[in-house]
XYZ file of C-alpha atoms in Angstrom:
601
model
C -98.857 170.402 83.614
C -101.251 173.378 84.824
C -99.522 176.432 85.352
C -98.655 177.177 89.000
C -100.945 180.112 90.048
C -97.995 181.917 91.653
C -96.021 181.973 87.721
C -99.818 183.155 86.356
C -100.217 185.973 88.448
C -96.838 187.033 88.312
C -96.582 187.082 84.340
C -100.337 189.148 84.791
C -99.371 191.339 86.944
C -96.428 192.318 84.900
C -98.892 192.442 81.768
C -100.959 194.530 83.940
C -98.475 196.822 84.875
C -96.442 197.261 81.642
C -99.804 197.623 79.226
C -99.345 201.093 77.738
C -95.128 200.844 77.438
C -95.633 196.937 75.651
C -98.768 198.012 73.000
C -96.176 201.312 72.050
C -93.447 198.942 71.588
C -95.211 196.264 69.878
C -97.042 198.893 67.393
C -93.685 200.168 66.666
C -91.990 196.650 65.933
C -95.652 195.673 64.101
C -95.056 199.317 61.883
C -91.308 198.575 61.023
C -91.627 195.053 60.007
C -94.742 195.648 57.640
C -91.707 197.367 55.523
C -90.393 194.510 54.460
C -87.091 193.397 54.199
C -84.827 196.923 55.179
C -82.738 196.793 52.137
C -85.297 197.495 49.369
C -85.611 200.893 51.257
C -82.049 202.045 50.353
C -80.641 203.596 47.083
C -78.346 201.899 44.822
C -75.860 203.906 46.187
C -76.352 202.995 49.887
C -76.465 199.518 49.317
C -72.931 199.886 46.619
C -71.596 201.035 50.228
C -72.461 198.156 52.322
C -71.124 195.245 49.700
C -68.222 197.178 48.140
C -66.145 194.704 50.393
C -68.049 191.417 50.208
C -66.441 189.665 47.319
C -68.079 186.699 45.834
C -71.308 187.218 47.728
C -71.874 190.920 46.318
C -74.176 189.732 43.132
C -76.559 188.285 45.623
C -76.564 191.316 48.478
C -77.220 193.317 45.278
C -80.212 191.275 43.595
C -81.649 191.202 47.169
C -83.295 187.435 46.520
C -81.291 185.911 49.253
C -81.566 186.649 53.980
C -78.004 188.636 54.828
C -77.086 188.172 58.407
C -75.881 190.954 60.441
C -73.251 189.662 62.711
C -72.815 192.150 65.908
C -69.363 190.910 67.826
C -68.158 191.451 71.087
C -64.861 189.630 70.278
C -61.558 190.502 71.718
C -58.548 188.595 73.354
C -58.545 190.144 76.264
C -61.488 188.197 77.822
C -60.773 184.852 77.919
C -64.735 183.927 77.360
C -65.244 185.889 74.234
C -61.121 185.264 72.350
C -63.021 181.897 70.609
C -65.199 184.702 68.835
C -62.243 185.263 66.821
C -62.979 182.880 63.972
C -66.801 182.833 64.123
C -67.107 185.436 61.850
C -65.451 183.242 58.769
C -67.412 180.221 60.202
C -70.654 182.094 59.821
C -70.252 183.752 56.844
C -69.511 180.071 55.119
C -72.418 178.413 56.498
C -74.638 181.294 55.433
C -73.245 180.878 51.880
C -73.457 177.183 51.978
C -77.381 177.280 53.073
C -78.282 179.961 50.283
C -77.760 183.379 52.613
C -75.323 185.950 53.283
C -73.770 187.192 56.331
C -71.685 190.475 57.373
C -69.977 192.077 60.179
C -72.270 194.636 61.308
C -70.054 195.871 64.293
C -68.258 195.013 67.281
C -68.960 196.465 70.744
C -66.944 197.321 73.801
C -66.503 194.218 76.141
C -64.895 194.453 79.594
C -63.480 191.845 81.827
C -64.652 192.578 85.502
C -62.311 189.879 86.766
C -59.652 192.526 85.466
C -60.907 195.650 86.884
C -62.314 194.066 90.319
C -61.513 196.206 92.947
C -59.694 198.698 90.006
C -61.065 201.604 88.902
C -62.366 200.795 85.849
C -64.813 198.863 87.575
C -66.767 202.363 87.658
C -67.135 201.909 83.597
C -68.855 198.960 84.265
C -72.260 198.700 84.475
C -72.211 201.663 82.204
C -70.724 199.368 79.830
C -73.900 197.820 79.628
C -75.868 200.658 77.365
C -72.776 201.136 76.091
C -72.973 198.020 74.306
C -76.856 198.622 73.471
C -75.888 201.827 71.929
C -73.103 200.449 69.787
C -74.800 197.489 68.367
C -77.340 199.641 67.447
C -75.227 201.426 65.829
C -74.196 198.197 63.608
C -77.343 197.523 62.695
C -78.435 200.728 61.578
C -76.751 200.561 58.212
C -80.531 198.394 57.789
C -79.110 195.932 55.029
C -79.828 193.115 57.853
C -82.973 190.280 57.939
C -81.917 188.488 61.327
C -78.958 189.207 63.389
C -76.002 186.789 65.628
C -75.002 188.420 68.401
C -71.743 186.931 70.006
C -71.531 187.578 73.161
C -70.828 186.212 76.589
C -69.959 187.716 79.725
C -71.856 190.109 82.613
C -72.730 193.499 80.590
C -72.427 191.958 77.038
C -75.504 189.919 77.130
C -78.017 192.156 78.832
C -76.375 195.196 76.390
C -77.058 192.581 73.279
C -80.403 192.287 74.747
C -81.476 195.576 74.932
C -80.263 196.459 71.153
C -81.832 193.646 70.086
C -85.158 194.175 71.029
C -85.087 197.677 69.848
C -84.358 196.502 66.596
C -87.309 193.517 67.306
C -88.849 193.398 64.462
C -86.024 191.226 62.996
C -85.254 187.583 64.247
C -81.829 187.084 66.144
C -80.032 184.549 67.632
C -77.274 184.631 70.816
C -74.452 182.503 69.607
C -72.298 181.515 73.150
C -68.466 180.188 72.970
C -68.838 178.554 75.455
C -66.702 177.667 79.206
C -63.237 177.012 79.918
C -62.273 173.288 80.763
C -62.178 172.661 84.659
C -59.113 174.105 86.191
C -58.468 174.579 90.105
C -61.235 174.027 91.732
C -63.269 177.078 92.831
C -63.619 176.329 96.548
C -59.487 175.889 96.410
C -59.076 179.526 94.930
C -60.912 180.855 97.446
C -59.297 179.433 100.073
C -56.017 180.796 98.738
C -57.552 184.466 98.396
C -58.348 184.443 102.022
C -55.349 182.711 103.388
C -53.639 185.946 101.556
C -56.181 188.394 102.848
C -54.768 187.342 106.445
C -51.204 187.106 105.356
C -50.605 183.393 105.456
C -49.564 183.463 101.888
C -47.566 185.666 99.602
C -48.808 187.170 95.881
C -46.691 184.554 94.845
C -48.907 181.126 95.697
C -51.876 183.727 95.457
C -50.942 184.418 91.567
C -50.758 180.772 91.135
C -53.786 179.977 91.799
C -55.630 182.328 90.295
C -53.708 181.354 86.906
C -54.447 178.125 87.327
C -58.382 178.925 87.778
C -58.547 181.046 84.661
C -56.312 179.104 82.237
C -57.647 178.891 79.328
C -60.491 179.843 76.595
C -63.902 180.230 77.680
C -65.808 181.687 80.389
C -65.316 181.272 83.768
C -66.329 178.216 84.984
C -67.619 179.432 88.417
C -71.509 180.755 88.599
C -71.403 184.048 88.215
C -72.532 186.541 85.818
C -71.296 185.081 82.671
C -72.904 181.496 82.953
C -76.103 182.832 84.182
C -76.205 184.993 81.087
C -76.100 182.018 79.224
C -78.485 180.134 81.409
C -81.099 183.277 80.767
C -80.239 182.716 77.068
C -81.605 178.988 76.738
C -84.569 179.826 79.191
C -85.627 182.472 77.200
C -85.517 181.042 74.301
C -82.734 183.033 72.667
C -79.960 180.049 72.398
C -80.258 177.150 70.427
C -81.211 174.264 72.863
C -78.278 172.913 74.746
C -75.816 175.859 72.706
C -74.736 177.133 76.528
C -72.401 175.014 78.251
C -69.792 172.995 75.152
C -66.673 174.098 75.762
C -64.725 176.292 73.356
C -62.330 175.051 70.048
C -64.621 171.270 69.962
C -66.442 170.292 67.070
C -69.922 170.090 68.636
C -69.410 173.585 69.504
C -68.689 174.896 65.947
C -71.591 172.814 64.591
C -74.096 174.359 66.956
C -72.492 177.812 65.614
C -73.193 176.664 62.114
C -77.039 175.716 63.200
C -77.443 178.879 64.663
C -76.381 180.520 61.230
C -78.880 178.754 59.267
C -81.521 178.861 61.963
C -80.940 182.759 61.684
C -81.623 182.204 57.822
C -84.755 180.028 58.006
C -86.496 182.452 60.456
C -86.079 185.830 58.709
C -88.781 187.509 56.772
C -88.378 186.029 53.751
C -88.903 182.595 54.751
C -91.863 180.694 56.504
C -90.890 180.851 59.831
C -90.869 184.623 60.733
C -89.970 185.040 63.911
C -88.908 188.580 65.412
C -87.541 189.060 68.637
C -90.660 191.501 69.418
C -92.389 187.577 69.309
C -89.861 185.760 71.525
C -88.940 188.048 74.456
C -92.194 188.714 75.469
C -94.099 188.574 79.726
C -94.016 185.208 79.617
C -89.935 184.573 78.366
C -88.860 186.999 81.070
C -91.037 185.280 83.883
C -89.289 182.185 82.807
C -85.781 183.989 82.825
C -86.262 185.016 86.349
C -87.592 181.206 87.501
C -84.293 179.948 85.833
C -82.129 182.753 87.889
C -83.797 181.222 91.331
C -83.878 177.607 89.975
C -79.834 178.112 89.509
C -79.115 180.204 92.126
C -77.870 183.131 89.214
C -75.656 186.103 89.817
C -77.359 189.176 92.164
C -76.687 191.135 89.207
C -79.423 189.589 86.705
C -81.531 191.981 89.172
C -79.724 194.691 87.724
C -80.078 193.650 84.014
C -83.343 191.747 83.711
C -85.450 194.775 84.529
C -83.694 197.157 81.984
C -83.491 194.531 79.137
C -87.153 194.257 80.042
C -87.591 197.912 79.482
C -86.505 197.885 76.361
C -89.173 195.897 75.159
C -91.963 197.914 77.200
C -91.866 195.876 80.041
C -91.615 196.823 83.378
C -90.245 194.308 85.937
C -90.035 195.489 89.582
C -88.462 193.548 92.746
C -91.217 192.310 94.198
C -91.614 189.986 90.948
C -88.383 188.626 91.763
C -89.563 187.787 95.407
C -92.703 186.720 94.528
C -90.643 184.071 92.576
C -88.407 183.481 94.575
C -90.290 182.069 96.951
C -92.214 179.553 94.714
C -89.181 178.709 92.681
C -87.191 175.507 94.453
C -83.022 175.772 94.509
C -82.153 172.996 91.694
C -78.361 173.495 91.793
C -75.551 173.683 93.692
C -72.600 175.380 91.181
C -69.982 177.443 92.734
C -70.400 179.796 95.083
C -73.727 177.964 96.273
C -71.632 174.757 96.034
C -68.580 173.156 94.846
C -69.095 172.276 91.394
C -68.582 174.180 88.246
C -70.451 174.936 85.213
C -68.832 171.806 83.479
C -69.836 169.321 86.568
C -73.173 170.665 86.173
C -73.889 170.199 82.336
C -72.853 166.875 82.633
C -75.158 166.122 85.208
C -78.099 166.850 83.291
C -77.440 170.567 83.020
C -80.159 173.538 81.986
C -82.279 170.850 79.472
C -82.794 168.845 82.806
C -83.679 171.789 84.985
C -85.861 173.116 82.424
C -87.486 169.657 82.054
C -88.214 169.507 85.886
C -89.293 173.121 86.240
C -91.612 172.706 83.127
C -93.375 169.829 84.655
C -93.947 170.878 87.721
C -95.869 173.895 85.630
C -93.181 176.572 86.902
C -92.135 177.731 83.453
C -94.389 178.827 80.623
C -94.259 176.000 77.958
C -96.624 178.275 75.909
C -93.748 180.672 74.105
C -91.779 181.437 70.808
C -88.394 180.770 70.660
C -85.748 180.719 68.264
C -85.681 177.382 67.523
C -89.577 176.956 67.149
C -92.821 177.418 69.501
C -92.529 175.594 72.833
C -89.495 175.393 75.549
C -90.116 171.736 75.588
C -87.514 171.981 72.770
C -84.977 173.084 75.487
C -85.480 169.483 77.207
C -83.435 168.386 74.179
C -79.636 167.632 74.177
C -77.530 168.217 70.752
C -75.417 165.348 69.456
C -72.788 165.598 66.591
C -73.713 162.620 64.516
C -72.124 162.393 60.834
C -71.218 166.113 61.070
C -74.879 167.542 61.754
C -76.496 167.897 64.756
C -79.273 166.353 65.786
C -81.451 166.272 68.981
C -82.320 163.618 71.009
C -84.402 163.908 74.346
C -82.121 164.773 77.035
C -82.218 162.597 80.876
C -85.058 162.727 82.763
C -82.866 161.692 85.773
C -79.728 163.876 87.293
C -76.719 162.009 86.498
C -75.147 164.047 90.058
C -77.531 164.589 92.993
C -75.192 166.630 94.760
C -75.078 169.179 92.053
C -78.723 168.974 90.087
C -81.659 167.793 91.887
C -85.139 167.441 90.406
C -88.101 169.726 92.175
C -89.606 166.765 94.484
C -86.068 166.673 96.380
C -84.646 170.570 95.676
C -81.543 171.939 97.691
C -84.007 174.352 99.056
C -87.830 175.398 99.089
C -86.985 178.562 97.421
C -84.826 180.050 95.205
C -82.650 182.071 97.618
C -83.306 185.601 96.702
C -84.997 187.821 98.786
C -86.452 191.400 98.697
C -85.448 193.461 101.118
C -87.214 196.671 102.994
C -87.483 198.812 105.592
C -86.401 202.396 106.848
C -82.791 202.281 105.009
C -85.064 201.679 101.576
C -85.089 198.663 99.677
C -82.385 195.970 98.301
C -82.284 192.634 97.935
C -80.216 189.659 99.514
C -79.259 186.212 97.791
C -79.171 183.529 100.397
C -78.703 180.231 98.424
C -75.105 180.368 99.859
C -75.852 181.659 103.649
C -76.073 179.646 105.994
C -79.426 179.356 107.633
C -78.274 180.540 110.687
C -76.539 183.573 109.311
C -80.171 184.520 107.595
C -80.531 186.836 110.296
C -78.171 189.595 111.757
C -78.265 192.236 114.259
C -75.172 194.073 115.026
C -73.618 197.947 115.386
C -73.016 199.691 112.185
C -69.619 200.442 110.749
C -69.772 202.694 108.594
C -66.956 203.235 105.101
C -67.137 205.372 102.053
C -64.894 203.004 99.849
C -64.195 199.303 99.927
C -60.338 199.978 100.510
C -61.223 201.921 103.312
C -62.859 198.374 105.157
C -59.562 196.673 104.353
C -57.478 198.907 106.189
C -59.696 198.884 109.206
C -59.648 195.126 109.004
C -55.348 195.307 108.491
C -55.466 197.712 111.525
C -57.367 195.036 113.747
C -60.217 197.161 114.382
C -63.266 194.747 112.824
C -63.247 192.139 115.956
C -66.759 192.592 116.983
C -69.790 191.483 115.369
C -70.867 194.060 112.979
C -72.703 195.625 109.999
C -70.634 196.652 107.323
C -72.149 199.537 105.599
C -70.471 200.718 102.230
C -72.349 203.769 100.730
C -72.162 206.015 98.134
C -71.375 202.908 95.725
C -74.486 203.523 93.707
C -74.871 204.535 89.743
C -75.156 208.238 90.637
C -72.188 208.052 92.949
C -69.429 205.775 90.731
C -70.865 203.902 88.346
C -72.089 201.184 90.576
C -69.141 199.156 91.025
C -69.224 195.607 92.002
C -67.838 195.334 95.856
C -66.122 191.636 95.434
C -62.726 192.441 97.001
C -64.691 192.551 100.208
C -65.431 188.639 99.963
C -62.077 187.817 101.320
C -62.513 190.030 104.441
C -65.872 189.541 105.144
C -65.391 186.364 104.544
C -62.303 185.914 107.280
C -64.611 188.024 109.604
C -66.935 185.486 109.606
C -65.338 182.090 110.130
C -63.650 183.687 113.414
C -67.105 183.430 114.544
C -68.738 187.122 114.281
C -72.158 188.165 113.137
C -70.966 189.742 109.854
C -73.433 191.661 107.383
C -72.308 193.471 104.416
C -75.509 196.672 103.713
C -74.458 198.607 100.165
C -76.171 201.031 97.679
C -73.466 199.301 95.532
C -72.831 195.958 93.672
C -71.376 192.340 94.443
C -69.995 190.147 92.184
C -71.980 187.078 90.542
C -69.278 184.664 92.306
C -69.888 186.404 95.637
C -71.813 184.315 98.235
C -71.396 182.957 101.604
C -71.791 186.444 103.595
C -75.524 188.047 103.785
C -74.995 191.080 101.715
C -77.911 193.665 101.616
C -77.091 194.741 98.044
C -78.463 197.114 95.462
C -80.048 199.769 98.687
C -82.440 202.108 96.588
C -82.554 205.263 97.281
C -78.254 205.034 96.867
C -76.599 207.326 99.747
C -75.805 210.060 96.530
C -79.441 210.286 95.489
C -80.594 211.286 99.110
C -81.378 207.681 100.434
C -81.542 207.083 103.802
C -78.191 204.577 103.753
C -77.115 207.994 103.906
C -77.905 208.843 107.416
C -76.841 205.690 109.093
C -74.049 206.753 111.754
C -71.646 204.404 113.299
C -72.675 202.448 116.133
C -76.556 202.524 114.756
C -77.731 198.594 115.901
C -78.714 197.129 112.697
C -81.282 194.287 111.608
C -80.975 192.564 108.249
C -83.832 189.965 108.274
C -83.462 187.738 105.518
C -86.345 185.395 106.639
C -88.700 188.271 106.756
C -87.284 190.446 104.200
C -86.549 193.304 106.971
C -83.376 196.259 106.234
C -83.863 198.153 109.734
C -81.979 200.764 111.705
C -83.543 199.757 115.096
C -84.350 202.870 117.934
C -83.574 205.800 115.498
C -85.713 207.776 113.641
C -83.936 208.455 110.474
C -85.909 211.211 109.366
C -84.182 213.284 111.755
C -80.792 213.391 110.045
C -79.680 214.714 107.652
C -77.722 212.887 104.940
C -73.963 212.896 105.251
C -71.463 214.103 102.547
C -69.119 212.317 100.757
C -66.397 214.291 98.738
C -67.196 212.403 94.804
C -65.163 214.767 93.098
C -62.536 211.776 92.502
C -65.035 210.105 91.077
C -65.150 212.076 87.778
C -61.717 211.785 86.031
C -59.069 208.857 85.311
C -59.156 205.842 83.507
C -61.826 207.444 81.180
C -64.255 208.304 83.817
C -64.296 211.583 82.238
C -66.262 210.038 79.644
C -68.915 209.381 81.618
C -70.179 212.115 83.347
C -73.420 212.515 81.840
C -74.138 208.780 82.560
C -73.749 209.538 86.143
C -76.094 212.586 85.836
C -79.202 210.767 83.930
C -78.586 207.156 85.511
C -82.565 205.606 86.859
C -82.090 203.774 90.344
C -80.887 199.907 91.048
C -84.368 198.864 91.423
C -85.464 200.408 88.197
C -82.089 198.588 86.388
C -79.945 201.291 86.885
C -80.514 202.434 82.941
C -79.416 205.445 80.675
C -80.660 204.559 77.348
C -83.610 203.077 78.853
């Protein structure tokens, strides 16, 4: 199928733009791999270091004649998606013996649970979590006894953290090894009915606790379609997964064998074999285009804006928003998974899942068929579906039909024309709005500010009966420079309850909202934040505002902004507790929302 001219000029435009950042990058990943393997570069001594510990498999890491993996692990049982990581290790380093390799522990990084610290205050760590991770896997690696590297990781900063450390160190092949989601528990559409029935007091912490633990009850990610699952989506459509690796569930046997073929995948494509391929290769223009069609096709977490543009970065390439509009509005809504539906992740794979989107899209000549990946050239590969048959797994060609039309629909009968996602600009600066959940009538809203310096403080004017109007809810100084950039979800509940009693309801926010956030236009992500001088800043209460979805408008109607001046918010809270000490200079150097919100990049 012929490339659809909108994908083309998007992926050139990008080229374009990010010419002089990629041919630095790529001469520096061209330079570093012409070394050679990175071991033959260290003394006797160094290298006595790194195997001291290694046991039987010391002899070979000495002679140097066989790959050694670097394994770079966000395990911990804390998170319920990343506690099967546990035993990978000893899986992986068994395989890699058994195929003729080694494999080693390079480091672990820091990986938080936002479903703990929603609405907490180490929500303000964060996004800052994110180069956090980048910096500590790079870190790991830097010992440079590795030829490839598995990176185990899962949820909402892990991924785009593993991203951006492993394209720095691109001239080595890696592979993202998932763990996969949790088995089906309460259904989503349930637990938020519960969460509002307790925002408005019709139930006690008691039922509300119930249902929560009966949502998250197990190992695995959460099996909503938030953050986490559209990492793993990103993963597979740009080429970084094995095909089909996202979406088995934890502690099954198909799911350790595809963690066994990653390991010797990660073997046959290093260096020293015939298949060299470095991520400098893989994650190229044309693998991020196809990572951002896959976010509209699904419906993905808000937050991918956030990520995709500094992972991109890190390679030399500079995404901006009006890519992901641009896309947007060629890209047709494939799936309905929670919160743009009732299904989960699980409902969804079995319908078909990602190797039947990708299928569709690629047809229809919306994804570039025409790119590396780790499991060989081509994303026709990721049509495929993995089967466990004698103890190996093998791929067979996955359904060319959606087993579930109310969940998965192929592109000549899509859920919607577009993908749901929508720049938006205008005189408060520019954000961006997902819509695949909105109503069509809610696309529009014009209604008197309200304006809050905290999310707690909307609450309490909600408690205290004074949100009965239609309004604008306008949460400032939420941005990187201000806190960290926390994600806003506690607010679903109350916006949320706002809205079914029939008001025009709007959330506008320099800040974040969660991946599972959806039914209530939210202007997210407003760049120039409140704290950085932005005009969200000068917006006063009772200012009449227009969020225009359909034509991407963020107005404050009759009021010429320039005029004011921006108000003041006391931030010295901000600094201290909960290790927000730590993070001070992250606050200082942070780039803006649209740019990815970045420190180390």
């Amino acid at each position: 199928m012929t490339l659809h001219t909108v994908i083309s000029d998007v992926t050139d435009r990008i080229r374009k733009r990010s010419e002089t950042s990629r041919r630095i990058y790529l001469d520096r990943m061209a330079a570093a791999a012409a070394e050679g393997p990175r071991r033959a570069h260290l003394t006797c001594g160094n290298q006595a270091h790194a195997y001291a510990a290694m046991g039987d498999d010391r002899a070979k890491l000495a002679a140097g004649q066989v790959p050694n993996i670097g394994i770079i692990t966000a395990y911990n049982d804390m998170l319920s998606a990343h506690q099967p990581f546990e035993t990978y290790p000893e899986v992986i380093r068994k395989a890699a013996r058994a195929a003729g390799g080694t494999a080693q522990v390079a480091g672990g990084v820091p990986a938080m649970c936002d479903g703990v610290t929603q609405g907490q205050t180490g929500m303000e760590l964060s996004l800052f979590s994110r180069d956090v991770i980048a910096l500590s896997a790079g870190v790991g690696l830097s010992h440079n006894v590795f030829d490839s590297a598995l990176y185990l990781g899962v949820c909402d900063k892990i991924v785009p953290g593993l991203i951006m450390a492993a394209v720095t160190f691109g001239y080595i092949p890696s592979i993202f090894i998932p763990a996969g989601p949790m088995v089906s528990g309460l259904p989503n559409d349930e637990k938020a009915r519960v969460r509002q029935e307790f925002a408005t007091g019709e139930c006690g912490r008691e039922e509300l606790m119930a249902a929560e633990m009966a949502s998250y009850h197990g190992p695995g990610t959460c099996t909503f379609y938030g953050t986490a699952n559209t990492n793993q989506m990103l993963m597979e459509f740009m080429g970084m997964h094995l095909p089909g690796a996202s979406f088995v569930n934890p502690n099954t046997p198909l799911r350790e064998a595809l963690t066994i073929a990653g390991t010797e995948r990660a073997l046959q494509i290093t260096a020293q074999g015939n298949e060299f391929t470095p991520v400098s290769e893989v994650l190229d223009e044309r693998a991020f285009v196809n990572g951002m069609v896959g976010l509209m096709a699904t419906g993905g977490s808000t937050n991918l804006i956030l990520h995709l543009p500094a992972m991109a970065r890190a390679a030399g390439i500079l995404l901006d928003l009006e890519d992901f509009d641009a896309l947007s509005q060629t890209t047709p809504l494939l799936a309905k998974v929670y919160p743009n539906g009732l299904a989960d992740v699980n409902h969804f794979h079995a319908a078909g899942g990602l190797g039947y989107m990708i299928s569709e899209l690629l047809n229809a000549g919306l994804l570039h068929d025409d790119v590396k990946t780790v499991a060989g050239d081509g994303l026709g590969l990721y049509t495929q579906e993995p089967k466990l048959i004698e103890g190996e797994i093998k791929y067979f060609d996955g359904t060319k039909e959606t087993l579930n039309n109310k969940i998965l629909r192929p592109v000549s009968e899509p859920f919607s024309a577009t993908g749901g996602l929508t720049q938006l600009s205008g005189n408060i600066g520019r954000g961006v709005i997902k819509i695949s959940a909105v109503a069509p009538e809610r696309h529009v809203i014009e209604a008197p500010a309200r304006v809050f310096h905290t999310q707690e403080a909307v609450k309490e004017a909600f408690k205290a009966g004074e949100l009965t109007q239609d309004t604008v809810i306008v949460v400032r100084f939420q941005g990187p420079k201000s806190n960290g950039m926390p994600e806003l979800h506690g607010l679903t509940p109350t916006l949320a309850v706002m809205q079914d009693r029939g008001l025009k309801v709007a959330l506008v926010t320099d800040g974040r909202m969660s991946g599972a956030s959806g039914k209530v236009p939210s202007a997210i992500h407003v760049s120039p934040e409140a704290a950085d001088g932005g005009a969200i800043g000068k917006i006063q209460d009772g200012d009449l505002i227009r969020l225009d979805a359909t034509n991407g408008a963020l107005e404050v109607l009759g009021v010429d902004l320039d005029s004011r001046s921006v108000a003041e918010a006391d931030l010295t809270g901000n600094g201290n507790g909960v290790g927000r000490e730590l993070f001070e200079m992250f606050r200082q150097t942070v780039g803006p929302a649209a740019t990815g919100a970045g420190v180390v990049v």
